Amino acid sequence: MKNDDLPDKPLSDDPEENLRMENELLRLKLKAELGADSHHISNIDPGIENEFLKNVLAFEQNFANAKAAKVYDLVGKPAFIKAVDLTDEQVEAALEEISDLLSENNIEIYFGDNDEYDNRTKYQFITEELFDHETTFMPMPGMTTCFDYEEFHPNHKKDIENRAMGFLSEWFKKSLNEKSWELANEFILPDRQILSKADVAAQLTRIFDSFTAFKNEKYKFFDVGFQLTDGTGIGHAEGGVRYDAILENGEIVKFGGPFKLYMTYEGGWWCIFHIVFPGFEYF
């Protein structure tokens, strides 16, 4: 990387002090050219910080001047055979070859759990969708551009189940609060009354404060479903749960029964807007 505004000669006879001064110049350059704030990182080796700042500057300059280009063009327009014309064995070899090519160009693709999508699905996505996708993130040495398959093909059932799992985990840790990303900003009760996230979080805190701990939890999902219309939707996760709630005097209160978490989908995110759960009441 070339930085024309950096001095050719050392700013100081002390190598470490020279690095610190150069780092300050790099931070000023980032601010002046790109409006990017880069504050001094304490307790870090000046050499490491120098390399970090240079990489950031290179990335920001590259991004600021980048024009949209198809991934296919960025990786050299490789020849490939369509998935439909390959046997399963050929697809496996072709996927390995095309994945190596992407890695050589600092491009990685996340497909969720390794066994969630077969090789044909992966290969077809890369060659028939990703290659045609335009991006302004240019491949750069030392930096990796990542694409997530599920950003192109959302797995709503998995997302709803993950959101429910997050709720269960935080419930048993008694850590659900106003900052919990599983909870929607507004909750809707059966009589259509609307409660704020803060109101629900306050009620959760009151419930959690009634017990010292939740133990021996067991749960199972019975159903996960959703409906989507024009980029928005509703969904649910339901199942059965049981657990022990420990009072301050050591007494155990047993909770158990069906649960159902109602969710809404907006802006690419599922969140809970109504809770039916043993041990939880709105009032």
XYZ file of N, CA and C in Angstrom:
849
model
N 0.851 -1.203 0.000
C 0.000 0.000 0.000
C 0.877 1.240 0.000
N 0.470 2.206 -0.780
C 1.255 3.433 -0.856
C 0.522 4.539 -0.122
N 1.227 5.225 0.753
C 0.665 6.366 1.470
C 1.513 7.584 1.156
N 1.110 8.359 0.158
C 1.936 9.464 -0.312
C 2.130 10.543 0.732
N 1.196 10.673 1.674
C 1.290 11.750 2.657
C 2.182 11.387 3.842
N 2.643 10.148 3.922
C 3.505 9.747 5.024
C 4.956 10.071 4.676
N 5.716 10.527 5.653
C 7.103 10.926 5.381
C 7.978 9.750 4.988
N 8.931 10.004 4.056
C 9.851 8.950 3.633
C 10.917 8.678 4.693
N 11.284 9.725 5.429
C 12.325 9.578 6.442
C 11.704 9.416 7.827
N 12.386 8.715 8.740
C 11.865 8.541 10.103
C 11.588 9.876 10.770
N 10.539 9.931 11.541
C 10.190 11.148 12.275
C 10.996 11.283 13.556
N 11.581 10.179 14.006
C 12.329 10.178 15.259
C 13.436 9.138 15.165
N 14.495 9.342 15.955
C 15.569 8.355 16.003
C 15.159 7.120 16.796
N 14.149 7.251 17.635
C 13.637 6.130 18.421
C 12.615 5.376 17.556
N 12.896 4.110 17.165
C 11.994 3.364 16.275
C 10.565 3.270 16.815
N 10.435 3.041 18.132
C 9.089 2.895 18.700
C 8.353 4.227 18.678
N 9.066 5.306 19.010
C 8.444 6.630 18.977
C 8.081 7.008 17.541
N 8.923 6.600 16.597
C 8.637 6.875 15.190
C 7.346 6.188 14.751
N 7.158 4.955 15.210
C 5.933 4.210 14.887
C 4.709 4.900 15.478
N 4.841 5.382 16.718
C 3.718 6.049 17.371
C 3.325 7.321 16.603
N 4.345 8.053 16.150
C 4.069 9.282 15.410
C 3.448 8.961 14.040
N 3.945 7.912 13.404
C 3.372 7.514 12.113
C 1.927 7.055 12.295
N 1.666 6.362 13.406
C 0.294 5.919 13.679
C -0.646 7.111 13.836
N -0.145 8.152 14.482
C -0.973 9.348 14.656
C -1.256 9.994 13.299
N -0.275 10.003 12.425
C -0.480 10.545 11.083
C -1.487 9.712 10.294
N -1.424 8.397 10.469
C -2.383 7.514 9.793
C -3.805 7.779 10.277
N -3.946 8.001 11.597
C -5.281 8.299 12.133
C -5.799 9.624 11.565
N -4.913 10.617 11.473
C -5.317 11.909 10.909
C -5.683 11.768 9.426
N -4.946 10.927 8.720
C -5.214 10.704 7.299
C -6.572 10.040 7.110
N -6.879 9.079 7.960
C -8.186 8.421 7.903
C -9.312 9.420 8.135
N -9.086 10.317 9.095
C -10.101 11.318 9.426
C -10.255 12.335 8.305
N -9.140 12.822 7.777
C -9.175 13.887 6.775
C -9.732 13.397 5.440
N -9.299 12.219 5.002
C -9.680 11.738 3.679
C -11.045 11.055 3.668
N -11.333 10.326 4.735
C -12.503 9.454 4.691
C -13.497 9.694 5.808
N -13.174 10.620 6.715
C -14.095 10.900 7.810
C -14.188 9.783 8.808
N -13.209 8.892 8.819
C -13.245 7.729 9.712
C -12.488 8.039 10.993
N -13.145 7.829 12.134
C -12.493 8.026 13.424
C -11.759 6.751 13.815
N -10.492 6.867 14.145
C -9.711 5.728 14.600
C -8.912 6.163 15.814
N -9.437 5.857 16.985
C -8.809 6.307 18.222
C -7.622 5.421 18.591
N -6.745 5.988 19.353
C -5.570 5.241 19.808
C -6.001 4.025 20.623
N -5.381 2.887 20.307
C -5.672 1.642 21.027
C -4.626 1.477 22.115
N -5.046 1.538 23.355
C -4.101 1.443 24.465
C -3.602 0.017 24.642
N -2.434 -0.101 25.237
C -1.840 -1.393 25.566
C -1.684 -2.302 24.354
N -1.319 -1.718 23.225
C -1.083 -2.525 22.029
C 0.265 -2.134 21.445
N 0.967 -3.118 20.925
C 2.272 -2.870 20.331
C 2.129 -1.890 19.165
N 2.940 -0.816 19.120
C 2.826 0.183 18.044
C 2.964 -0.420 16.652
N 3.782 -1.465 16.539
C 3.947 -2.115 15.244
C 2.677 -2.796 14.775
N 1.993 -3.452 15.715
C 0.730 -4.111 15.381
C -0.331 -3.078 15.030
N -0.376 -1.979 15.817
C -1.336 -0.921 15.540
C -1.046 -0.287 14.187
N 0.243 -0.133 13.840
C 0.620 0.457 12.567
C 0.103 -0.386 11.407
N 0.281 -1.698 11.504
C -0.187 -2.594 10.448
C -1.714 -2.556 10.345
N -2.368 -2.499 11.520
C -3.831 -2.431 11.553
C -4.323 -1.157 10.862
N -3.722 -0.016 11.205
C -4.147 1.256 10.629
C -3.916 1.294 9.123
N -2.807 0.733 8.673
C -2.532 0.695 7.235
C -3.569 -0.160 6.506
N -3.940 -1.278 7.120
C -4.953 -2.144 6.514
C -6.300 -1.449 6.456
N -6.644 -0.739 7.546
C -7.913 -0.009 7.571
C -7.924 1.066 6.491
N -6.804 1.803 6.372
C -6.719 2.863 5.371
C -6.845 2.286 3.961
N -6.172 1.163 3.719
C -6.252 0.527 2.402
C -7.679 0.085 2.100
N -8.327 -0.485 3.114
C -9.711 -0.938 2.932
C -10.634 0.234 2.647
N -10.513 1.298 3.443
C -11.398 2.455 3.281
C -11.171 3.133 1.928
N -9.914 3.257 1.507
C -9.635 3.854 0.214
C -10.186 2.996 -0.918
N -10.016 1.699 -0.788
C -10.525 0.770 -1.791
C -12.041 0.848 -1.880
N -12.701 0.886 -0.714
C -14.164 0.937 -0.675
C -14.690 2.260 -1.225
N -14.002 3.370 -0.877
C -14.455 4.690 -1.325
C -14.379 4.826 -2.838
N -13.408 4.155 -3.463
C -13.218 4.279 -4.905
C -13.809 3.111 -5.690
N -14.392 2.155 -4.975
C -14.859 0.931 -5.627
C -16.121 1.167 -6.438
N -16.197 0.481 -7.548
C -17.409 0.451 -8.346
C -17.998 -0.955 -8.269
N -19.303 -1.035 -8.349
C -19.964 -2.333 -8.240
C -19.489 -3.256 -9.359
N -19.189 -4.486 -8.981
C -18.760 -5.489 -9.951
C -19.322 -6.844 -9.547
N -19.547 -7.686 -10.523
C -20.053 -9.027 -10.229
C -18.932 -9.874 -9.635
N -19.319 -10.739 -8.705
C -18.338 -11.634 -8.087
C -17.629 -12.453 -9.160
N -18.362 -12.848 -10.183
C -17.784 -13.632 -11.281
C -16.610 -12.902 -11.927
N -16.752 -11.583 -12.106
C -15.664 -10.800 -12.694
C -14.484 -10.688 -11.735
N -14.784 -10.568 -10.441
C -13.725 -10.375 -9.449
C -12.827 -11.600 -9.316
N -13.365 -12.771 -9.612
C -12.556 -13.995 -9.464
C -12.010 -14.483 -10.806
N -12.046 -13.611 -11.827
C -11.385 -13.935 -13.088
C -12.229 -14.616 -14.136
N -13.544 -14.551 -14.015
C -14.462 -15.150 -14.992
C -14.108 -16.613 -15.302
N -14.078 -17.461 -14.300
C -13.662 -18.856 -14.527
C -14.701 -19.630 -15.337
N -14.236 -20.586 -16.096
C -15.140 -21.491 -16.804
C -15.719 -22.482 -15.792
N -16.995 -22.798 -15.945
C -17.611 -23.777 -15.041
C -18.752 -24.473 -15.760
N -19.110 -25.629 -15.249
C -20.220 -26.414 -15.793
C -21.405 -26.273 -14.860
N -22.588 -26.093 -15.396
C -23.775 -25.951 -14.566
C -24.028 -27.218 -13.764
N -24.598 -27.033 -12.582
C -24.833 -28.159 -11.673
C -25.696 -29.234 -12.303
N -26.666 -28.828 -13.107
C -27.592 -29.785 -13.702
C -26.881 -30.761 -14.641
N -25.712 -30.374 -15.132
C -24.973 -31.222 -16.067
C -23.884 -32.048 -15.396
N -23.847 -32.033 -14.071
C -22.815 -32.765 -13.330
C -23.429 -33.885 -12.497
N -22.706 -34.996 -12.377
C -23.110 -36.055 -11.453
C -22.776 -35.609 -10.035
N -23.265 -36.338 -9.043
C -22.986 -35.984 -7.653
C -21.484 -35.993 -7.375
N -20.774 -36.972 -7.967
C -19.331 -37.052 -7.749
C -18.628 -35.867 -8.410
N -19.082 -35.511 -9.590
C -18.486 -34.372 -10.295
C -18.773 -33.058 -9.584
N -19.983 -32.944 -9.013
C -20.335 -31.729 -8.267
C -19.413 -31.542 -7.077
N -19.126 -32.626 -6.368
C -18.250 -32.540 -5.191
C -16.875 -32.006 -5.581
N -16.317 -32.530 -6.680
C -14.998 -32.073 -7.129
C -15.058 -30.634 -7.633
N -16.126 -30.303 -8.353
C -16.270 -28.951 -8.886
C -16.443 -27.935 -7.767
N -17.180 -28.310 -6.716
C -17.374 -27.417 -5.569
C -16.050 -27.143 -4.874
N -15.245 -28.177 -4.700
C -13.939 -27.990 -4.061
C -13.062 -27.050 -4.885
N -13.102 -27.226 -6.204
C -12.281 -26.391 -7.091
C -12.744 -24.931 -7.058
N -14.056 -24.718 -7.118
C -14.566 -23.346 -7.137
C -14.396 -22.677 -5.775
N -14.478 -23.458 -4.689
C -14.277 -22.920 -3.338
C -12.828 -22.492 -3.147
N -11.898 -23.277 -3.699
C -10.480 -22.918 -3.630
C -10.224 -21.613 -4.377
N -10.884 -21.453 -5.535
C -10.725 -20.234 -6.311
C -11.237 -19.021 -5.533
N -12.377 -19.160 -4.885
C -12.917 -18.062 -4.078
C -11.958 -17.714 -2.943
N -11.426 -18.735 -2.273
C -10.491 -18.502 -1.162
C -9.240 -17.780 -1.635
N -8.766 -18.142 -2.817
C -7.584 -17.478 -3.372
C -7.847 -15.989 -3.598
N -9.116 -15.650 -3.788
C -9.503 -14.254 -3.988
C -10.090 -13.638 -2.716
N -9.800 -14.280 -1.576
C -10.224 -13.771 -0.266
C -11.744 -13.639 -0.155
N -12.453 -14.608 -0.702
C -13.911 -14.656 -0.606
C -14.308 -15.974 0.055
N -15.096 -15.888 1.100
C -15.572 -17.075 1.801
C -17.100 -17.049 1.867
N -17.702 -18.232 1.890
C -19.157 -18.349 1.956
C -19.524 -19.195 3.157
N -20.469 -18.690 3.948
C -20.952 -19.409 5.118
C -22.275 -20.077 4.774
N -22.331 -21.389 4.960
C -23.528 -22.159 4.641
C -24.216 -22.709 5.883
N -24.021 -22.087 7.033
C -24.646 -22.609 8.244
C -23.956 -23.883 8.681
N -24.711 -24.798 9.274
C -24.152 -26.091 9.685
C -23.636 -26.826 8.453
N -22.503 -27.493 8.610
C -21.840 -28.124 7.475
C -22.727 -29.108 6.718
N -23.603 -29.805 7.427
C -24.415 -30.841 6.789
C -25.821 -30.347 6.447
N -26.046 -29.035 6.555
C -27.390 -28.508 6.348
C -27.750 -28.407 4.867
N -26.744 -28.148 4.023
C -26.979 -28.011 2.588
C -26.039 -28.948 1.841
N -26.572 -29.628 0.821
C -25.748 -30.585 0.090
C -24.831 -29.865 -0.910
N -23.892 -30.621 -1.451
C -22.884 -30.044 -2.346
C -23.498 -29.427 -3.595
N -24.552 -30.045 -4.117
C -25.186 -29.521 -5.325
C -25.815 -28.151 -5.058
N -26.473 -28.032 -3.892
C -27.071 -26.745 -3.525
C -26.005 -25.672 -3.394
N -24.891 -26.016 -2.764
C -23.803 -25.056 -2.578
C -23.203 -24.632 -3.917
N -22.914 -25.616 -4.766
C -22.297 -25.326 -6.053
C -23.232 -24.496 -6.937
N -24.500 -24.865 -6.922
C -25.482 -24.136 -7.731
C -25.629 -22.696 -7.259
N -25.606 -22.496 -5.936
C -25.696 -21.139 -5.394
C -24.510 -20.297 -5.850
N -23.304 -20.854 -5.764
C -22.103 -20.090 -6.120
C -22.109 -19.726 -7.600
N -22.356 -20.707 -8.449
C -22.196 -20.487 -9.885
C -23.399 -19.803 -10.539
N -24.590 -19.976 -9.980
C -25.785 -19.445 -10.627
C -26.402 -18.250 -9.911
N -25.936 -17.966 -8.681
C -26.453 -16.802 -7.957
C -25.345 -15.858 -7.525
N -24.399 -16.386 -6.746
C -23.346 -15.520 -6.211
C -22.505 -14.904 -7.328
N -22.174 -15.687 -8.340
C -21.372 -15.160 -9.439
C -22.061 -13.963 -10.106
N -23.375 -13.938 -10.094
C -24.130 -12.856 -10.731
C -24.392 -11.690 -9.774
N -23.988 -11.855 -8.511
C -24.233 -10.836 -7.481
C -23.210 -9.712 -7.594
N -23.690 -8.462 -7.561
C -22.800 -7.310 -7.622
C -22.402 -6.865 -6.221
N -21.146 -6.509 -6.059
C -20.635 -6.064 -4.770
C -19.625 -4.955 -4.970
N -19.483 -4.102 -3.961
C -18.445 -3.065 -3.992
C -17.254 -3.453 -3.127
N -17.300 -4.631 -2.523
C -16.190 -5.092 -1.700
C -15.188 -5.804 -2.592
N -14.090 -5.141 -2.874
C -13.069 -5.692 -3.750
C -12.135 -6.617 -2.957
N -11.746 -7.766 -3.533
C -10.784 -8.643 -2.847
C -9.481 -7.914 -2.556
N -9.001 -8.059 -1.313
C -7.754 -7.409 -0.901
C -6.905 -8.380 -0.102
N -5.590 -8.353 -0.278
C -4.711 -9.216 0.517
C -4.910 -8.954 2.008
N -5.031 -10.019 2.775
C -5.155 -9.890 4.220
C -6.561 -9.617 4.704
N -7.508 -9.403 3.793
C -8.891 -9.147 4.182
C -9.804 -10.110 3.433
N -10.829 -10.589 4.102
C -11.735 -11.573 3.521
C -13.134 -10.998 3.396
N -13.726 -11.176 2.229
C -15.124 -10.813 2.014
C -15.979 -12.049 2.239
N -16.951 -11.955 3.151
C -17.779 -13.109 3.507
C -19.210 -12.923 3.011
N -19.768 -13.991 2.477
C -21.165 -14.024 2.078
C -21.862 -15.134 2.852
N -23.087 -14.868 3.274
C -23.880 -15.843 4.016
C -25.005 -16.340 3.113
N -25.028 -17.628 2.871
C -26.059 -18.227 2.008
C -27.460 -17.851 2.471
N -27.653 -17.793 3.795
C -28.994 -17.555 4.317
C -29.408 -16.088 4.238
N -28.495 -15.197 3.853
C -28.909 -13.835 3.533
C -29.604 -13.797 2.170
N -29.236 -14.740 1.319
C -29.881 -14.861 0.007
C -31.120 -15.757 0.096
N -31.055 -16.762 0.964
C -32.156 -17.707 1.133
C -32.422 -17.878 2.633
N -33.166 -16.949 3.234
C -33.411 -17.015 4.682
C -34.049 -18.346 5.103
N -33.538 -18.896 6.187
C -34.112 -20.112 6.769
C -34.979 -19.676 7.947
N -36.230 -19.313 7.652
C -37.092 -18.721 8.675
C -37.372 -19.695 9.826
N -37.573 -20.949 9.505
C -37.848 -21.933 10.561
C -36.679 -22.019 11.535
N -35.484 -22.056 10.985
C -34.286 -22.111 11.830
C -34.153 -20.843 12.658
N -34.416 -19.663 12.042
C -34.294 -18.392 12.762
C -35.292 -18.315 13.916
N -36.535 -18.767 13.674
C -37.554 -18.745 14.737
C -37.149 -19.673 15.883
N -36.676 -20.850 15.528
C -36.246 -21.791 16.573
C -35.057 -21.229 17.348
N -34.123 -20.584 16.650
C -32.980 -19.973 17.333
C -33.423 -18.860 18.273
N -34.425 -18.077 17.841
C -34.925 -16.999 18.689
C -35.577 -17.587 19.939
N -36.332 -18.678 19.757
C -36.960 -19.342 20.904
C -35.903 -19.938 21.831
N -34.860 -20.507 21.250
C -33.774 -21.059 22.061
C -33.102 -19.961 22.874
N -32.945 -18.786 22.254
C -32.365 -17.666 22.979
C -33.229 -17.246 24.144
N -34.548 -17.222 23.932
C -35.480 -16.875 25.009
C -35.370 -17.882 26.154
N -35.395 -19.174 25.831
C -35.321 -20.217 26.861
C -34.021 -20.112 27.650
N -32.919 -19.919 26.933
C -31.621 -19.816 27.601
C -31.598 -18.642 28.577
N -32.100 -17.494 28.131
C -32.089 -16.316 28.996
C -33.100 -16.443 30.125
N -34.218 -17.095 29.866
C -35.205 -17.304 30.937
C -34.580 -18.104 32.069
N -33.952 -19.223 31.738
C -33.398 -20.085 32.783
C -32.210 -19.435 33.491
N -31.550 -18.495 32.828
C -30.468 -17.738 33.480
C -30.998 -16.489 34.180
N -32.310 -16.241 34.054
C -32.966 -15.056 34.610
C -32.332 -13.762 34.087
N -31.987 -13.761 32.815
C -31.268 -12.607 32.279
C -32.042 -11.849 31.204
N -33.279 -12.226 30.942
C -34.079 -11.460 29.990
C -34.301 -10.050 30.526
N -34.095 -9.048 29.683
C -34.275 -7.664 30.110
C -34.559 -6.792 28.893
N -34.567 -5.499 29.102
C -34.935 -4.573 28.027
C -33.933 -4.594 26.876
N -32.726 -5.100 27.126
C -31.715 -5.160 26.080
C -31.744 -6.469 25.293
N -32.576 -7.404 25.710
C -32.626 -8.709 25.050
C -33.145 -8.566 23.628
N -32.345 -8.980 22.668
C -32.699 -8.798 21.262
C -33.778 -9.762 20.812
N -34.123 -10.762 21.638
C -35.211 -11.679 21.272
C -36.585 -11.022 21.382
N -36.676 -9.951 22.165
C -37.967 -9.337 22.473
C -38.269 -8.174 21.531
N -39.542 -8.106 21.094
C -39.976 -7.019 20.219
C -40.125 -5.726 21.020
N -40.189 -4.613 20.329
C -40.357 -3.319 20.998
C -41.760 -3.141 21.560
N -42.737 -3.873 20.989
C -44.111 -3.821 21.478
C -44.672 -5.232 21.598
N -45.448 -5.445 22.668
C -46.091 -6.728 22.900
C -47.600 -6.555 22.781
N -48.241 -7.539 22.176
C -49.690 -7.476 21.978
C -50.360 -8.561 22.810
N -51.314 -8.155 23.666
C -52.056 -9.077 24.503
C -53.312 -9.556 23.770
N -53.923 -10.660 24.229
C -55.123 -11.180 23.550
C -56.241 -10.159 23.414
N -56.367 -9.209 24.367
C -57.414 -8.187 24.262
C -56.956 -6.992 23.422
N -55.835 -7.175 22.693
C -55.251 -6.170 21.796
C -54.593 -5.006 22.540
N -54.476 -5.117 23.851
C -53.720 -4.112 24.588
C -52.251 -4.213 24.182
N -51.606 -3.067 24.078
C -50.197 -3.040 23.673
C -49.327 -2.626 24.849
N -48.299 -3.405 25.095
C -47.334 -3.100 26.145
C -45.985 -2.806 25.509
N -45.231 -1.929 26.126
C -43.896 -1.635 25.621
C -42.922 -2.729 26.064
N -41.802 -2.788 25.395
C -40.749 -3.728 25.776
C -40.291 -3.468 27.205
N -40.245 -2.189 27.575
C -39.821 -1.827 28.928
C -40.797 -2.377 29.966
N -42.111 -2.316 29.681
C -43.111 -2.847 30.614
C -42.945 -4.352 30.795
N -42.746 -5.053 29.693
C -42.581 -6.508 29.760
C -41.281 -6.862 30.474
N -40.218 -6.121 30.189
C -38.934 -6.374 30.850
C -39.045 -6.153 32.350
N -39.804 -5.149 32.763
C -39.987 -4.883 34.191
C -40.731 -6.036 34.859
N -41.732 -6.591 34.163
C -42.467 -7.728 34.716
C -41.573 -8.961 34.800
N -40.747 -9.174 33.791
C -39.800 -10.287 33.822
C -38.858 -10.157 35.015
N -38.384 -8.947 35.268
C -37.483 -8.712 36.407
C -38.177 -9.032 37.723
N -39.456 -8.629 37.849
C -40.200 -8.929 39.076
C -40.332 -10.440 39.286
N -40.588 -11.166 38.201
C -40.703 -12.619 38.300
C -39.363 -13.227 38.690
N -38.296 -12.808 38.026
C -36.971 -13.360 38.304
C -36.528 -13.061 39.742
N -36.889 -11.879 40.240
C -36.497 -11.508 41.600
C -37.215 -12.334 42.665
N -38.277 -13.023 42.272
C -39.027 -13.844 43.225
C -38.323 -15.164 43.526
N -37.321 -15.504 42.715
C -36.639 -16.787 42.865
C -35.126 -16.579 42.834
N -34.431 -17.472 43.487
C -32.970 -17.387 43.494
C -32.364 -18.068 42.274
N -33.082 -19.057 41.738
C -32.542 -19.774 40.574
C -33.629 -20.625 39.939
N -33.414 -20.970 38.668
C -34.219 -21.967 37.960
C -33.310 -23.164 37.682
N -33.805 -24.354 38.026
C -32.969 -25.550 37.857
C -33.767 -26.688 37.232
N -33.007 -27.723 36.809
C -33.595 -28.967 36.282
C -34.547 -28.713 35.118
N -34.169 -27.791 34.265
C -35.041 -27.449 33.144
C -34.983 -28.517 32.045
N -36.139 -28.786 31.472
C -36.270 -29.682 30.324
C -37.305 -29.080 29.392
N -37.052 -29.151 28.102
C -38.010 -28.606 27.151
C -37.903 -29.358 25.823
N -38.952 -29.220 25.028
C -38.984 -29.863 23.724
C -39.876 -29.047 22.799
N -39.437 -28.863 21.562
C -40.238 -28.152 20.576
C -41.194 -29.129 19.893
N -42.436 -28.697 19.736
C -43.429 -29.493 19.031
C -43.700 -28.950 17.627
N -43.626 -27.641 17.483
C -43.973 -27.060 16.191
C -43.326 -25.687 16.030
N -42.880 -25.401 14.824
C -42.386 -24.080 14.438
C -43.045 -23.739 13.110
N -43.706 -22.585 13.044
C -44.399 -22.221 11.820
C -44.342 -20.723 11.567
N -44.634 -20.326 10.321
C -44.613 -18.899 9.980
C -45.419 -18.655 8.710
N -45.822 -17.399 8.537
C -46.476 -16.928 7.320
C -45.859 -15.593 6.932
N -45.516 -15.447 5.657
C -44.878 -14.227 5.174
C -45.730 -13.567 4.096
N -45.781 -12.235 4.136
C -46.477 -11.459 3.115
C -45.709 -10.167 2.879
N -45.196 -10.023 1.655
C -44.515 -8.783 1.263
C -43.411 -8.378 2.237
N -42.589 -9.324 2.628
C -41.438 -9.008 3.456
C -41.703 -8.895 4.942
N -42.944 -9.073 5.372
C -43.258 -9.091 6.797
C -44.004 -10.395 7.090
N -44.148 -10.712 8.374
C -44.846 -11.955 8.684
C -44.992 -12.188 10.166
N -45.669 -13.275 10.476
C -45.818 -13.722 11.854
C -45.402 -15.184 11.925
N -44.965 -15.590 13.101
C -44.536 -16.966 13.288
C -44.676 -17.366 14.737
N -44.351 -18.618 15.016
C -44.453 -19.100 16.397
C -43.529 -20.290 16.601
N -43.181 -20.498 17.847
C -42.473 -21.706 18.277
C -43.199 -22.209 19.509
N -43.625 -23.458 19.481
C -44.342 -23.987 20.637
C -43.805 -25.351 21.027
N -43.998 -25.669 22.296
C -43.510 -26.936 22.806
C -43.939 -27.142 24.242
N -43.187 -27.960 24.949
C -43.468 -28.211 26.357
C -42.219 -27.953 27.184
N -42.418 -27.529 28.447
C -41.286 -27.200 29.293
C -41.613 -27.522 30.741
N -40.603 -27.879 31.491
C -40.750 -27.986 32.939
C -39.420 -27.617 33.591
N -39.526 -27.039 34.798
C -38.329 -26.622 35.516
C -38.682 -26.357 36.971
N -37.657 -26.320 37.809
C -37.824 -26.012 39.227
C -37.385 -24.579 39.490
N -38.218 -23.842 40.213
C -37.884 -22.476 40.626
C -37.599 -22.493 42.124
N -36.441 -21.984 42.519
C -36.009 -22.048 43.913
C -36.318 -20.729 44.615
N -37.116 -20.821 45.702
C -37.416 -19.639 46.507
C -36.241 -19.321 47.426
N -36.279 -18.134 48.031
C -35.194 -17.705 48.907
C -35.025 -18.610 50.112
N -36.121 -19.205 50.593
C -36.042 -20.097 51.755
C -35.674 -21.528 51.372
N -35.373 -21.738 50.087
C -34.972 -23.055 49.619
C -36.114 -23.911 49.102
N -37.331 -23.444 49.293
C -38.487 -24.195 48.811
C -38.471 -24.235 47.283
N -38.946 -25.351 46.734
C -38.960 -25.541 45.285
C -40.379 -25.424 44.758
N -40.559 -24.585 43.758
C -41.843 -24.458 43.060
C -41.662 -25.051 41.672
N -42.491 -26.040 41.346
C -42.354 -26.714 40.063
C -43.276 -26.074 39.031
N -42.721 -25.743 37.878
C -43.494 -25.202 36.764
C -43.405 -26.165 35.591
N -44.483 -26.275 34.870
C -44.456 -27.132 33.697
C -45.719 -26.980 32.869
N -45.607 -27.306 31.591
C -46.756 -27.242 30.709
C -46.358 -26.773 29.326
N -47.334 -26.509 28.467
C -47.034 -26.045 27.114
C -46.562 -24.597 27.103
N -45.764 -24.251 26.130
C -45.382 -22.854 25.923
C -45.565 -22.518 24.443
N -45.760 -21.234 24.173
C -45.860 -20.765 22.790
C -45.340 -19.340 22.720
N -44.391 -19.124 21.855
C -43.799 -17.809 21.664
C -44.213 -17.295 20.288
N -44.964 -16.190 20.287
C -45.441 -15.595 19.042
C -44.419 -14.563 18.561
N -44.137 -14.592 17.267
C -43.085 -13.715 16.741
C -43.559 -12.933 15.527
N -42.903 -11.807 15.300
C -43.153 -10.981 14.132
C -41.863 -10.830 13.346
N -42.000 -10.689 12.040
C -40.835 -10.569 11.155
C -40.868 -9.229 10.449
N -39.897 -8.399 10.761
C -39.775 -7.094 10.128
C -38.303 -6.751 9.979
N -37.967 -6.157 8.850
C -36.581 -5.752 8.633
C -35.600 -6.903 8.651
N -36.060 -8.084 8.241
C -35.177 -9.249 8.193
C -34.898 -9.888 9.539
N -35.763 -9.650 10.529
C -35.487 -10.139 11.886
C -36.765 -10.648 12.545
N -36.684 -11.835 13.150
C -37.784 -12.384 13.939
C -37.609 -12.001 15.406
N -38.685 -11.518 16.048
C -38.630 -11.214 17.473
C -39.984 -11.519 18.119
N -39.962 -11.756 19.418
C -41.131 -12.231 20.169
C -42.020 -11.061 20.569
N -43.311 -11.151 20.232
C -44.233 -10.082 20.606
C -45.343 -10.558 21.555
N -45.386 -11.855 21.863
C -46.346 -12.355 22.853
C -45.802 -13.648 23.448
N -45.929 -13.779 24.770
C -45.348 -14.916 25.490
C -46.428 -15.700 26.223
N -46.475 -16.995 25.966
C -47.255 -17.924 26.784
C -46.255 -18.931 27.324
N -46.012 -18.872 28.632
C -44.920 -19.667 29.201
C -45.207 -19.941 30.675
N -45.056 -21.197 31.118
C -45.280 -21.521 32.540
C -44.400 -20.675 33.455
N -45.033 -19.993 34.387
C -44.299 -19.136 35.322
C -44.306 -17.684 34.922
N -44.820 -17.381 33.712
C -44.873 -15.989 33.259
C -46.315 -15.497 33.177
N -46.540 -14.308 33.738
C -47.814 -13.611 33.587
C -47.511 -12.157 33.298
N -48.385 -11.535 32.509
C -48.179 -10.131 32.169
C -48.454 -9.203 33.356
N -49.418 -9.610 34.204
C -49.754 -8.737 35.334
C -49.777 -9.543 36.615
